[in-house]
């Protein structure tokens, strides 16, 4: 802990369900800091009481993040060490913690992150889908236009997609994903790290149908298979093939691309050889 000058902000990951997932480092830090800023003090009090942590606590959440953030920064400047915790998981991931981190950096206050539970990573590793590349979308926006924009962007996303959803909105979101993206493999995970943890591997259509008749309980994570790169290539190729060859050539030549290079690009678009394009053009000119 800082002894002189400014204090330090500690981002402390807390359990997403199973209390045994908290780290020794986080426990020690929560006991040693001067103040704990918590998203929900009532919820966090249960955690602190369980581990016999008596550090003073204050609220820091979406609705006071600017005003309270300024107060916390002033305390840090004055030398207080502060731990930031969220309701569950890692602060700054889909919660207002990112705002406080930004304010600290602007004020030249040191920030460190103590790793631990994160629902998005836990769900991804448990999903059975590709983990090499993934896109984290958290909760889809509630605003209708913004929601549709995000769904549109996900249409051609080739990475595995991770989303959060509340149980009472799960069916609606699954149906919207199905309508926007088509049927894909998906794993719906609930109650992560808890006694009734489930990982339901199915398709979007299968998941929507299942949860329409079986009420989901507990916070949900949707891990969605990305679109096949080969499928995107084939779709693009079909679109080009529907265009008359001369128009396809004009598309590139009108942009100042030399004829030979245009033929090469047209051949690539259509998945054929440059010789095939040359012969087709000759025949069309006869």
PDB file of N, CA and C in Angstrom, residues 24-104:
ATOM      1  N   UNK A  24      -6.566 -14.817  -2.491  1.00  0.00           N
ATOM      2  CA  UNK A  24      -5.926 -14.365  -1.259  1.00  0.00           C
ATOM      3  C   UNK A  24      -5.503 -12.906  -1.380  1.00  0.00           C
ATOM      4  N   UNK A  25      -5.033 -12.538  -2.563  1.00  0.00           N
ATOM      5  CA  UNK A  25      -4.565 -11.162  -2.777  1.00  0.00           C
ATOM      6  C   UNK A  25      -5.707 -10.164  -2.638  1.00  0.00           C
ATOM      7  N   UNK A  26      -6.881 -10.514  -3.204  1.00  0.00           N
ATOM      8  CA  UNK A  26      -8.035  -9.624  -3.085  1.00  0.00           C
ATOM      9  C   UNK A  26      -8.466  -9.506  -1.629  1.00  0.00           C
ATOM     10  N   UNK A  27      -8.502 -10.616  -0.900  1.00  0.00           N
ATOM     11  CA  UNK A  27      -8.892 -10.581   0.507  1.00  0.00           C
ATOM     12  C   UNK A  27      -7.956  -9.677   1.313  1.00  0.00           C
ATOM     13  N   UNK A  28      -6.671  -9.824   1.079  1.00  0.00           N
ATOM     14  CA  UNK A  28      -5.704  -8.998   1.812  1.00  0.00           C
ATOM     15  C   UNK A  28      -5.886  -7.522   1.469  1.00  0.00           C
ATOM     16  N   UNK A  29      -6.079  -7.254   0.185  1.00  0.00           N
ATOM     17  CA  UNK A  29      -6.225  -5.859  -0.249  1.00  0.00           C
ATOM     18  C   UNK A  29      -7.475  -5.219   0.334  1.00  0.00           C
ATOM     19  N   UNK A  30      -8.584  -5.945   0.317  1.00  0.00           N
ATOM     20  CA  UNK A  30      -9.831  -5.407   0.863  1.00  0.00           C
ATOM     21  C   UNK A  30      -9.703  -5.094   2.354  1.00  0.00           C
ATOM     22  N   UNK A  31      -8.847  -5.818   3.043  1.00  0.00           N
ATOM     23  CA  UNK A  31      -8.638  -5.566   4.476  1.00  0.00           C
ATOM     24  C   UNK A  31      -7.696  -4.384   4.714  1.00  0.00           C
ATOM     25  N   UNK A  32      -6.773  -4.156   3.770  1.00  0.00           N
ATOM     26  CA  UNK A  32      -5.734  -3.157   3.999  1.00  0.00           C
ATOM     27  C   UNK A  32      -6.064  -1.766   3.470  1.00  0.00           C
ATOM     28  N   UNK A  33      -6.936  -1.666   2.460  1.00  0.00           N
ATOM     29  CA  UNK A  33      -7.233  -0.340   1.905  1.00  0.00           C
ATOM     30  C   UNK A  33      -7.990   0.510   2.919  1.00  0.00           C
ATOM     31  N   UNK A  34      -8.050   1.812   2.622  1.00  0.00           N
ATOM     32  CA  UNK A  34      -8.754   2.742   3.514  1.00  0.00           C
ATOM     33  C   UNK A  34     -10.252   2.758   3.253  1.00  0.00           C
ATOM     34  N   UNK A  35     -10.644   2.422   2.018  1.00  0.00           N
ATOM     35  CA  UNK A  35     -12.045   2.510   1.652  1.00  0.00           C
ATOM     36  C   UNK A  35     -12.353   1.530   0.522  1.00  0.00           C
ATOM     37  N   UNK A  36     -13.540   0.953   0.558  1.00  0.00           N
ATOM     38  CA  UNK A  36     -14.005   0.083  -0.523  1.00  0.00           C
ATOM     39  C   UNK A  36     -15.183   0.768  -1.212  1.00  0.00           C
ATOM     40  N   UNK A  37     -15.082   0.958  -2.509  1.00  0.00           N
ATOM     41  CA  UNK A  37     -16.181   1.517  -3.300  1.00  0.00           C
ATOM     42  C   UNK A  37     -16.897   0.337  -3.955  1.00  0.00           C
ATOM     43  N   UNK A  38     -18.188   0.187  -3.646  1.00  0.00           N
ATOM     44  CA  UNK A  38     -18.944  -0.982  -4.107  1.00  0.00           C
ATOM     45  C   UNK A  38     -20.150  -0.565  -4.928  1.00  0.00           C
ATOM     46  N   UNK A  39     -20.467  -1.370  -5.931  1.00  0.00           N
ATOM     47  CA  UNK A  39     -21.613  -1.080  -6.789  1.00  0.00           C
ATOM     48  C   UNK A  39     -22.919  -1.131  -5.987  1.00  0.00           C
ATOM     49  N   UNK A  40     -23.045  -2.120  -5.131  1.00  0.00           N
ATOM     50  CA  UNK A  40     -24.224  -2.256  -4.270  1.00  0.00           C
ATOM     51  C   UNK A  40     -23.721  -2.609  -2.875  1.00  0.00           C
ATOM     52  N   UNK A  41     -23.746  -1.629  -1.982  1.00  0.00           N
ATOM     53  CA  UNK A  41     -23.168  -1.849  -0.649  1.00  0.00           C
ATOM     54  C   UNK A  41     -23.893  -2.937   0.133  1.00  0.00           C
ATOM     55  N   UNK A  42     -25.203  -3.078  -0.074  1.00  0.00           N
ATOM     56  CA  UNK A  42     -25.951  -4.113   0.646  1.00  0.00           C
ATOM     57  C   UNK A  42     -25.512  -5.501   0.196  1.00  0.00           C
ATOM     58  N   UNK A  43     -25.331  -5.655  -1.114  1.00  0.00           N
ATOM     59  CA  UNK A  43     -24.896  -6.939  -1.665  1.00  0.00           C
ATOM     60  C   UNK A  43     -23.460  -7.244  -1.232  1.00  0.00           C
ATOM     61  N   UNK A  44     -22.606  -6.225  -1.303  1.00  0.00           N
ATOM     62  CA  UNK A  44     -21.192  -6.428  -0.963  1.00  0.00           C
ATOM     63  C   UNK A  44     -20.989  -6.643   0.522  1.00  0.00           C
ATOM     64  N   UNK A  45     -21.892  -6.105   1.355  1.00  0.00           N
ATOM     65  CA  UNK A  45     -21.764  -6.297   2.790  1.00  0.00           C
ATOM     66  C   UNK A  45     -21.802  -7.781   3.154  1.00  0.00           C
ATOM     67  N   UNK A  46     -22.591  -8.557   2.444  1.00  0.00           N
ATOM     68  CA  UNK A  46     -22.669  -9.996   2.695  1.00  0.00           C
ATOM     69  C   UNK A  46     -21.312 -10.650   2.438  1.00  0.00           C
ATOM     70  N   UNK A  47     -20.661 -10.225   1.355  1.00  0.00           N
ATOM     71  CA  UNK A  47     -19.348 -10.774   1.019  1.00  0.00           C
ATOM     72  C   UNK A  47     -18.323 -10.399   2.082  1.00  0.00           C
ATOM     73  N   UNK A  48     -18.309  -9.116   2.456  1.00  0.00           N
ATOM     74  CA  UNK A  48     -17.325  -8.651   3.431  1.00  0.00           C
ATOM     75  C   UNK A  48     -17.552  -9.309   4.795  1.00  0.00           C
ATOM     76  N   UNK A  49     -18.796  -9.455   5.185  1.00  0.00           N
ATOM     77  CA  UNK A  49     -19.089 -10.106   6.473  1.00  0.00           C
ATOM     78  C   UNK A  49     -18.639 -11.560   6.475  1.00  0.00           C
ATOM     79  N   UNK A  50     -18.829 -12.220   5.341  1.00  0.00           N
ATOM     80  CA  UNK A  50     -18.445 -13.636   5.249  1.00  0.00           C
ATOM     81  C   UNK A  50     -16.950 -13.802   5.503  1.00  0.00           C
ATOM     82  N   UNK A  51     -16.155 -12.849   4.996  1.00  0.00           N
ATOM     83  CA  UNK A  51     -14.701 -12.951   5.146  1.00  0.00           C
ATOM     84  C   UNK A  51     -14.177 -12.073   6.287  1.00  0.00           C
ATOM     85  N   UNK A  52     -15.084 -11.579   7.112  1.00  0.00           N
ATOM     86  CA  UNK A  52     -14.739 -10.777   8.284  1.00  0.00           C
ATOM     87  C   UNK A  52     -13.864  -9.578   7.915  1.00  0.00           C
ATOM     88  N   UNK A  53     -14.317  -8.861   6.905  1.00  0.00           N
ATOM     89  CA  UNK A  53     -13.634  -7.645   6.453  1.00  0.00           C
ATOM     90  C   UNK A  53     -14.445  -6.450   6.949  1.00  0.00           C
ATOM     91  N   UNK A  54     -13.799  -5.548   7.675  1.00  0.00           N
ATOM     92  CA  UNK A  54     -14.509  -4.439   8.319  1.00  0.00           C
ATOM     93  C   UNK A  54     -14.105  -3.071   7.748  1.00  0.00           C
ATOM     94  N   UNK A  55     -13.518  -3.055   6.593  1.00  0.00           N
ATOM     95  CA  UNK A  55     -13.112  -1.803   5.954  1.00  0.00           C
ATOM     96  C   UNK A  55     -14.338  -0.951   5.620  1.00  0.00           C
ATOM     97  N   UNK A  56     -14.268   0.363   5.854  1.00  0.00           N
ATOM     98  CA  UNK A  56     -15.391   1.244   5.493  1.00  0.00           C
ATOM     99  C   UNK A  56     -15.755   1.106   4.015  1.00  0.00           C
ATOM    100  N   UNK A  57     -17.023   1.283   3.718  1.00  0.00           N
ATOM    101  CA  UNK A  57     -17.503   1.092   2.353  1.00  0.00           C
ATOM    102  C   UNK A  57     -18.367   2.276   1.924  1.00  0.00           C
ATOM    103  N   UNK A  58     -18.332   2.581   0.632  1.00  0.00           N
ATOM    104  CA  UNK A  58     -19.173   3.623   0.061  1.00  0.00           C
ATOM    105  C   UNK A  58     -19.733   3.131  -1.260  1.00  0.00           C
ATOM    106  N   UNK A  59     -20.829   3.724  -1.697  1.00  0.00           N
ATOM    107  CA  UNK A  59     -21.444   3.273  -2.956  1.00  0.00           C
ATOM    108  C   UNK A  59     -20.820   3.968  -4.164  1.00  0.00           C
ATOM    109  N   UNK A  60     -20.673   3.213  -5.226  1.00  0.00           N
ATOM    110  CA  UNK A  60     -20.220   3.760  -6.507  1.00  0.00           C
ATOM    111  C   UNK A  60     -20.923   2.952  -7.589  1.00  0.00           C
ATOM    112  N   UNK A  61     -21.881   3.586  -8.278  1.00  0.00           N
ATOM    113  CA  UNK A  61     -22.679   2.848  -9.249  1.00  0.00           C
ATOM    114  C   UNK A  61     -23.004   3.733 -10.456  1.00  0.00           C
ATOM    115  N   UNK A  62     -23.782   3.185 -11.374  1.00  0.00           N
ATOM    116  CA  UNK A  62     -24.085   3.853 -12.643  1.00  0.00           C
ATOM    117  C   UNK A  62     -24.706   5.230 -12.445  1.00  0.00           C
ATOM    118  N   UNK A  63     -25.485   5.407 -11.400  1.00  0.00           N
ATOM    119  CA  UNK A  63     -26.241   6.645 -11.232  1.00  0.00           C
ATOM    120  C   UNK A  63     -25.506   7.716 -10.432  1.00  0.00           C
ATOM    121  N   UNK A  64     -24.345   7.386  -9.866  1.00  0.00           N
ATOM    122  CA  UNK A  64     -23.581   8.420  -9.166  1.00  0.00           C
ATOM    123  C   UNK A  64     -22.112   8.432  -9.593  1.00  0.00           C
ATOM    124  N   UNK A  65     -21.811   7.741 -10.705  1.00  0.00           N
ATOM    125  CA  UNK A  65     -20.420   7.512 -11.091  1.00  0.00           C
ATOM    126  C   UNK A  65     -19.622   8.788 -11.351  1.00  0.00           C
ATOM    127  N   UNK A  66     -20.278   9.843 -11.801  1.00  0.00           N
ATOM    128  CA  UNK A  66     -19.529  11.073 -12.074  1.00  0.00           C
ATOM    129  C   UNK A  66     -19.263  11.838 -10.775  1.00  0.00           C
ATOM    130  N   UNK A  67     -20.334  12.133 -10.043  1.00  0.00           N
ATOM    131  CA  UNK A  67     -20.188  12.877  -8.788  1.00  0.00           C
ATOM    132  C   UNK A  67     -19.355  12.117  -7.776  1.00  0.00           C
ATOM    133  N   UNK A  68     -19.676  10.837  -7.559  1.00  0.00           N
ATOM    134  CA  UNK A  68     -18.921  10.045  -6.593  1.00  0.00           C
ATOM    135  C   UNK A  68     -17.502   9.793  -7.098  1.00  0.00           C
ATOM    136  N   UNK A  69     -17.360   9.648  -8.403  1.00  0.00           N
ATOM    137  CA  UNK A  69     -16.026   9.451  -8.967  1.00  0.00           C
ATOM    138  C   UNK A  69     -15.102  10.602  -8.628  1.00  0.00           C
ATOM    139  N   UNK A  70     -15.611  11.828  -8.715  1.00  0.00           N
ATOM    140  CA  UNK A  70     -14.797  13.005  -8.379  1.00  0.00           C
ATOM    141  C   UNK A  70     -14.379  12.972  -6.911  1.00  0.00           C
ATOM    142  N   UNK A  71     -15.316  12.580  -6.035  1.00  0.00           N
ATOM    143  CA  UNK A  71     -15.008  12.501  -4.609  1.00  0.00           C
ATOM    144  C   UNK A  71     -13.944  11.440  -4.332  1.00  0.00           C
ATOM    145  N   UNK A  72     -14.050  10.306  -5.018  1.00  0.00           N
ATOM    146  CA  UNK A  72     -13.071   9.231  -4.828  1.00  0.00           C
ATOM    147  C   UNK A  72     -11.689   9.655  -5.327  1.00  0.00           C
ATOM    148  N   UNK A  73     -11.673  10.362  -6.423  1.00  0.00           N
ATOM    149  CA  UNK A  73     -10.393  10.852  -6.956  1.00  0.00           C
ATOM    150  C   UNK A  73      -9.746  11.816  -5.965  1.00  0.00           C
ATOM    151  N   UNK A  74     -10.532  12.673  -5.356  1.00  0.00           N
ATOM    152  CA  UNK A  74      -9.991  13.601  -4.358  1.00  0.00           C
ATOM    153  C   UNK A  74      -9.416  12.846  -3.166  1.00  0.00           C
ATOM    154  N   UNK A  75     -10.098  11.795  -2.746  1.00  0.00           N
ATOM    155  CA  UNK A  75      -9.588  10.978  -1.639  1.00  0.00           C
ATOM    156  C   UNK A  75      -8.276  10.299  -2.029  1.00  0.00           C
ATOM    157  N   UNK A  76      -8.201   9.824  -3.252  1.00  0.00           N
ATOM    158  CA  UNK A  76      -6.977   9.192  -3.738  1.00  0.00           C
ATOM    159  C   UNK A  76      -5.833  10.198  -3.789  1.00  0.00           C
ATOM    160  N   UNK A  77      -6.141  11.408  -4.247  1.00  0.00           N
ATOM    161  CA  UNK A  77      -5.123  12.463  -4.292  1.00  0.00           C
ATOM    162  C   UNK A  77      -4.604  12.785  -2.900  1.00  0.00           C
ATOM    163  N   UNK A  78      -5.494  12.682  -1.916  1.00  0.00           N
ATOM    164  CA  UNK A  78      -5.121  13.002  -0.538  1.00  0.00           C
ATOM    165  C   UNK A  78      -4.363  11.871   0.146  1.00  0.00           C
ATOM    166  N   UNK A  79      -4.220  10.733  -0.558  1.00  0.00           N
ATOM    167  CA  UNK A  79      -3.423   9.639  -0.013  1.00  0.00           C
ATOM    168  C   UNK A  79      -4.174   8.388   0.375  1.00  0.00           C
ATOM    169  N   UNK A  80      -5.493   8.377   0.205  1.00  0.00           N
ATOM    170  CA  UNK A  80      -6.265   7.177   0.552  1.00  0.00           C
ATOM    171  C   UNK A  80      -6.108   6.098  -0.513  1.00  0.00           C
ATOM    172  N   UNK A  81      -5.992   4.870  -0.068  1.00  0.00           N
ATOM    173  CA  UNK A  81      -6.008   3.729  -0.981  1.00  0.00           C
ATOM    174  C   UNK A  81      -7.438   3.202  -1.044  1.00  0.00           C
ATOM    175  N   UNK A  82      -7.925   2.979  -2.263  1.00  0.00           N
ATOM    176  CA  UNK A  82      -9.318   2.589  -2.442  1.00  0.00           C
ATOM    177  C   UNK A  82      -9.408   1.318  -3.284  1.00  0.00           C
ATOM    178  N   UNK A  83     -10.256   0.398  -2.851  1.00  0.00           N
ATOM    179  CA  UNK A  83     -10.548  -0.809  -3.635  1.00  0.00           C
ATOM    180  C   UNK A  83     -11.907  -0.629  -4.286  1.00  0.00           C
ATOM    181  N   UNK A  84     -12.002  -0.968  -5.542  1.00  0.00           N
ATOM    182  CA  UNK A  84     -13.273  -0.912  -6.264  1.00  0.00           C
ATOM    183  C   UNK A  84     -13.753  -2.328  -6.510  1.00  0.00           C
ATOM    184  N   UNK A  85     -14.991  -2.613  -6.113  1.00  0.00           N
ATOM    185  CA  UNK A  85     -15.576  -3.919  -6.381  1.00  0.00           C
ATOM    186  C   UNK A  85     -16.935  -3.738  -7.042  1.00  0.00           C
ATOM    187  N   UNK A  86     -17.310  -4.704  -7.847  1.00  0.00           N
ATOM    188  CA  UNK A  86     -18.616  -4.712  -8.488  1.00  0.00           C
ATOM    189  C   UNK A  86     -19.489  -5.756  -7.805  1.00  0.00           C
ATOM    190  N   UNK A  87     -20.736  -5.869  -8.224  1.00  0.00           N
ATOM    191  CA  UNK A  87     -21.623  -6.856  -7.596  1.00  0.00           C
ATOM    192  C   UNK A  87     -21.062  -8.269  -7.718  1.00  0.00           C
ATOM    193  N   UNK A  88     -20.455  -8.544  -8.852  1.00  0.00           N
ATOM    194  CA  UNK A  88     -19.865  -9.862  -9.079  1.00  0.00           C
ATOM    195  C   UNK A  88     -18.918  -9.766 -10.270  1.00  0.00           C
ATOM    196  N   UNK A  89     -17.743 -10.360 -10.131  1.00  0.00           N
ATOM    197  CA  UNK A  89     -16.809 -10.363 -11.242  1.00  0.00           C
ATOM    198  C   UNK A  89     -15.784  -9.256 -11.173  1.00  0.00           C
ATOM    199  N   UNK A  90     -15.271  -8.872 -12.330  1.00  0.00           N
ATOM    200  CA  UNK A  90     -14.176  -7.912 -12.417  1.00  0.00           C
ATOM    201  C   UNK A  90     -14.682  -6.499 -12.683  1.00  0.00           C
ATOM    202  N   UNK A  91     -14.319  -5.533 -11.849  1.00  0.00           N
ATOM    203  CA  UNK A  91     -14.749  -4.145 -12.065  1.00  0.00           C
ATOM    204  C   UNK A  91     -14.279  -3.627 -13.420  1.00  0.00           C
ATOM    205  N   UNK A  92     -15.123  -2.831 -14.054  1.00  0.00           N
ATOM    206  CA  UNK A  92     -14.769  -2.268 -15.353  1.00  0.00           C
ATOM    207  C   UNK A  92     -15.295  -3.084 -16.515  1.00  0.00           C
ATOM    208  N   UNK A  93     -15.737  -4.319 -16.256  1.00  0.00           N
ATOM    209  CA  UNK A  93     -16.313  -5.147 -17.305  1.00  0.00           C
ATOM    210  C   UNK A  93     -17.826  -5.010 -17.233  1.00  0.00           C
ATOM    211  N   UNK A  94     -18.390  -4.271 -18.177  1.00  0.00           N
ATOM    212  CA  UNK A  94     -19.834  -4.056 -18.226  1.00  0.00           C
ATOM    213  C   UNK A  94     -20.368  -3.438 -16.934  1.00  0.00           C
ATOM    214  N   UNK A  95     -19.597  -2.495 -16.376  1.00  0.00           N
ATOM    215  CA  UNK A  95     -20.086  -1.752 -15.208  1.00  0.00           C
ATOM    216  C   UNK A  95     -19.381  -0.400 -15.165  1.00  0.00           C
ATOM    217  N   UNK A  96     -19.799   0.509 -14.284  1.00  0.00           N
ATOM    218  CA  UNK A  96     -19.263   1.879 -14.301  1.00  0.00           C
ATOM    219  C   UNK A  96     -17.815   2.024 -13.868  1.00  0.00           C
ATOM    220  N   UNK A  97     -17.175   0.943 -13.483  1.00  0.00           N
ATOM    221  CA  UNK A  97     -15.785   1.016 -13.049  1.00  0.00           C
ATOM    222  C   UNK A  97     -14.865   1.639 -14.081  1.00  0.00           C
ATOM    223  N   UNK A  98     -15.172   1.440 -15.354  1.00  0.00           N
ATOM    224  CA  UNK A  98     -14.310   1.994 -16.400  1.00  0.00           C
ATOM    225  C   UNK A  98     -14.236   3.513 -16.316  1.00  0.00           C
ATOM    226  N   UNK A  99     -15.310   4.155 -15.864  1.00  0.00           N
ATOM    227  CA  UNK A  99     -15.330   5.609 -15.743  1.00  0.00           C
ATOM    228  C   UNK A  99     -14.366   6.073 -14.659  1.00  0.00           C
ATOM    229  N   UNK A 100     -14.343   5.383 -13.532  1.00  0.00           N
ATOM    230  CA  UNK A 100     -13.434   5.751 -12.448  1.00  0.00           C
ATOM    231  C   UNK A 100     -11.982   5.529 -12.855  1.00  0.00           C
ATOM    232  N   UNK A 101     -11.721   4.467 -13.585  1.00  0.00           N
ATOM    233  CA  UNK A 101     -10.357   4.215 -14.074  1.00  0.00           C
ATOM    234  C   UNK A 101      -9.910   5.360 -14.972  1.00  0.00           C
ATOM    235  N   UNK A 102     -10.789   5.789 -15.872  1.00  0.00           N
ATOM    236  CA  UNK A 102     -10.460   6.906 -16.767  1.00  0.00           C
ATOM    237  C   UNK A 102     -10.159   8.175 -15.973  1.00  0.00           C
ATOM    238  N   UNK A 103     -10.983   8.459 -14.978  1.00  0.00           N
ATOM    239  CA  UNK A 103     -10.794   9.657 -14.160  1.00  0.00           C
ATOM    240  C   UNK A 103      -9.474   9.596 -13.396  1.00  0.00           C
ATOM    241  N   UNK A 104      -9.102   8.405 -12.934  1.00  0.00           N
ATOM    242  CA  UNK A 104      -7.837   8.247 -12.216  1.00  0.00           C
ATOM    243  C   UNK A 104      -6.646   8.504 -13.128  1.00  0.00           C
TER     244      UNK A 104
END
